PDB file of C-alpha atoms in Angstrom:
ATOM      1  CA  UNK A 511      -1.656  37.087  61.293  1.00 37.00           C
ATOM      2  CA  UNK A 512       1.359  35.102  60.157  1.00 45.00           C
ATOM      3  CA  UNK A 513       3.172  36.697  57.218  1.00 45.00           C
ATOM      4  CA  UNK A 514       5.691  33.867  56.815  1.00 46.00           C
ATOM      5  CA  UNK A 515       4.298  32.861  53.407  1.00 51.00           C
ATOM      6  CA  UNK A 516       4.784  36.429  52.145  1.00 65.00           C
ATOM      7  CA  UNK A 517       8.227  36.864  53.682  1.00 76.00           C
ATOM      8  CA  UNK A 518      11.127  36.643  51.231  1.00 92.00           C
ATOM      9  CA  UNK A 519      14.283  35.679  53.140  1.00 95.00           C
ATOM     10  CA  UNK A 520      17.711  35.083  51.638  1.00 97.00           C
ATOM     11  CA  UNK A 521      20.309  33.282  53.752  1.00 97.00           C
ATOM     12  CA  UNK A 522      23.986  34.017  53.091  1.00 97.00           C
ATOM     13  CA  UNK A 523      27.013  32.328  54.607  1.00 97.00           C
ATOM     14  CA  UNK A 524      30.073  34.200  55.832  1.00 97.00           C
ATOM     15  CA  UNK A 525      32.922  31.799  56.652  1.00 93.00           C
ATOM     16  CA  UNK A 526      36.050  33.270  58.216  1.00 92.00           C
ATOM     17  CA  UNK A 527      37.929  29.982  58.594  1.00 89.00           C
ATOM     18  CA  UNK A 528      37.360  28.953  62.211  1.00 96.00           C
ATOM     19  CA  UNK A 529      34.365  31.205  62.764  1.00 97.00           C
ATOM     20  CA  UNK A 530      31.491  32.571  60.781  1.00 98.00           C
ATOM     21  CA  UNK A 531      27.942  33.766  60.543  1.00 98.00           C
ATOM     22  CA  UNK A 532      24.765  33.042  58.683  1.00 98.00           C
ATOM     23  CA  UNK A 533      22.880  36.189  57.679  1.00 98.00           C
ATOM     24  CA  UNK A 534      19.165  36.425  56.958  1.00 98.00           C
ATOM     25  CA  UNK A 535      18.304  39.223  54.554  1.00 97.00           C
ATOM     26  CA  UNK A 536      14.585  40.034  54.497  1.00 95.00           C
ATOM     27  CA  UNK A 537      13.257  41.853  51.432  1.00 94.00           C
ATOM     28  CA  UNK A 538      12.222  45.396  52.277  1.00 93.00           C
ATOM     29  CA  UNK A 539      14.260  45.583  55.503  1.00 95.00           C
ATOM     30  CA  UNK A 540      17.767  46.822  56.261  1.00 95.00           C
ATOM     31  CA  UNK A 541      18.028  44.757  59.456  1.00 96.00           C
ATOM     32  CA  UNK A 542      19.867  41.448  59.226  1.00 97.00           C
ATOM     33  CA  UNK A 543      19.263  38.314  61.300  1.00 98.00           C
ATOM     34  CA  UNK A 544      22.446  36.501  62.343  1.00 98.00           C
ATOM     35  CA  UNK A 545      23.526  33.115  63.654  1.00 98.00           C
ATOM     36  CA  UNK A 546      27.159  33.144  64.798  1.00 98.00           C
ATOM     37  CA  UNK A 547      29.416  30.100  65.186  1.00 98.00           C
ATOM     38  CA  UNK A 548      32.990  29.147  66.007  1.00 98.00           C
ATOM     39  CA  UNK A 549      34.764  25.940  65.071  1.00 97.00           C
ATOM     40  CA  UNK A 550      35.835  23.609  67.854  1.00 96.00           C
ATOM     41  CA  UNK A 551      37.282  20.299  66.658  1.00 93.00           C
ATOM     42  CA  UNK A 552      34.914  18.710  64.137  1.00 91.00           C
ATOM     43  CA  UNK A 553      31.982  20.796  65.414  1.00 97.00           C
ATOM     44  CA  UNK A 554      30.606  24.249  64.899  1.00 98.00           C
ATOM     45  CA  UNK A 555      29.536  25.832  68.177  1.00 98.00           C
ATOM     46  CA  UNK A 556      26.363  27.821  67.532  1.00 98.00           C
ATOM     47  CA  UNK A 557      26.931  30.803  69.835  1.00 98.00           C
ATOM     48  CA  UNK A 558      24.158  33.321  69.180  1.00 98.00           C
ATOM     49  CA  UNK A 559      21.038  33.770  67.092  1.00 98.00           C
ATOM     50  CA  UNK A 560      20.061  37.414  66.796  1.00 97.00           C
ATOM     51  CA  UNK A 561      17.003  38.669  64.919  1.00 98.00           C
ATOM     52  CA  UNK A 562      16.114  42.370  65.208  1.00 97.00           C
ATOM     53  CA  UNK A 563      12.515  43.150  66.227  1.00 96.00           C
ATOM     54  CA  UNK A 564      11.461  44.622  62.847  1.00 95.00           C
ATOM     55  CA  UNK A 565      12.049  41.226  61.186  1.00 95.00           C
ATOM     56  CA  UNK A 566      11.353  39.022  64.202  1.00 94.00           C
ATOM     57  CA  UNK A 567       8.455  36.714  64.930  1.00 92.00           C
ATOM     58  CA  UNK A 568       8.210  35.415  61.367  1.00 90.00           C
ATOM     59  CA  UNK A 569      10.471  32.364  61.317  1.00 95.00           C
ATOM     60  CA  UNK A 570      13.722  34.120  60.387  1.00 97.00           C
ATOM     61  CA  UNK A 571      15.698  32.533  63.241  1.00 97.00           C
ATOM     62  CA  UNK A 572      14.395  29.077  62.303  1.00 97.00           C
ATOM     63  CA  UNK A 573      15.595  29.585  58.733  1.00 97.00           C
ATOM     64  CA  UNK A 574      19.069  30.471  60.035  1.00 98.00           C
ATOM     65  CA  UNK A 575      19.176  27.233  62.057  1.00 98.00           C
ATOM     66  CA  UNK A 576      17.885  25.251  59.071  1.00 98.00           C
ATOM     67  CA  UNK A 577      20.776  26.619  56.968  1.00 98.00           C
ATOM     68  CA  UNK A 578      23.311  25.546  59.620  1.00 98.00           C
ATOM     69  CA  UNK A 579      21.770  22.059  59.836  1.00 98.00           C
ATOM     70  CA  UNK A 580      21.707  21.730  56.053  1.00 98.00           C
ATOM     71  CA  UNK A 581      25.389  22.676  55.851  1.00 97.00           C
ATOM     72  CA  UNK A 582      26.241  20.205  58.621  1.00 98.00           C
ATOM     73  CA  UNK A 583      24.619  17.397  56.633  1.00 97.00           C
ATOM     74  CA  UNK A 584      26.298  18.467  53.393  1.00 97.00           C
ATOM     75  CA  UNK A 585      29.784  19.095  54.810  1.00 95.00           C
ATOM     76  CA  UNK A 586      29.924  16.501  57.608  1.00 95.00           C
ATOM     77  CA  UNK A 587      30.371  18.584  60.746  1.00 97.00           C
ATOM     78  CA  UNK A 588      28.589  18.369  64.098  1.00 98.00           C
ATOM     79  CA  UNK A 589      26.776  21.212  65.851  1.00 98.00           C
ATOM     80  CA  UNK A 590      27.221  22.172  69.499  1.00 98.00           C
ATOM     81  CA  UNK A 591      24.088  24.232  70.215  1.00 98.00           C
ATOM     82  CA  UNK A 592      25.336  26.624  72.911  1.00 98.00           C
ATOM     83  CA  UNK A 593      22.754  29.210  71.839  1.00 98.00           C
ATOM     84  CA  UNK A 594      19.506  28.553  73.734  1.00 97.00           C
ATOM     85  CA  UNK A 595      17.391  29.031  70.590  1.00 98.00           C
ATOM     86  CA  UNK A 596      19.462  26.538  68.574  1.00 98.00           C
ATOM     87  CA  UNK A 597      19.346  24.080  71.495  1.00 98.00           C
ATOM     88  CA  UNK A 598      15.555  24.389  71.615  1.00 98.00           C
ATOM     89  CA  UNK A 599      15.292  23.750  67.854  1.00 98.00           C
ATOM     90  CA  UNK A 600      17.441  20.612  68.301  1.00 98.00           C
ATOM     91  CA  UNK A 601      15.106  19.448  71.083  1.00 97.00           C
ATOM     92  CA  UNK A 602      12.115  20.024  68.776  1.00 97.00           C
ATOM     93  CA  UNK A 603      13.725  18.103  65.884  1.00 97.00           C
ATOM     94  CA  UNK A 604      14.856  14.639  67.020  1.00 97.00           C
ATOM     95  CA  UNK A 605      15.890  13.822  63.425  1.00 97.00           C
ATOM     96  CA  UNK A 606      18.843  16.160  63.971  1.00 98.00           C
ATOM     97  CA  UNK A 607      20.215  14.194  66.944  1.00 97.00           C
ATOM     98  CA  UNK A 608      22.971  12.642  64.823  1.00 98.00           C
ATOM     99  CA  UNK A 609      24.359  16.150  64.208  1.00 98.00           C
ATOM    100  CA  UNK A 610      24.551  17.163  67.872  1.00 97.00           C
ATOM    101  CA  UNK A 611      28.110  17.353  69.192  1.00 96.00           C
TER     102      UNK A 611
END
């Protein structure tokens, strides 16, 4: 059974200048999903997407990538998807090709 419709996820952004993370906070859970990035030129290199098992399998990682893509469109940076999950999401979404570094 897919509980994605019932899942309340809040994405927060943590920008440390030339590096940062997106955090996924899931209501009712202490675990936090993370997507880490570093800045390289005019691109953000997506390094890792980490979602702990208790909150995994419900689209949390996809929401982290969606937040990164949304920010890239809004703020005009490219994304270098070094993380295999982010690379796979780019392959699945050809409309994002203009954002790929």
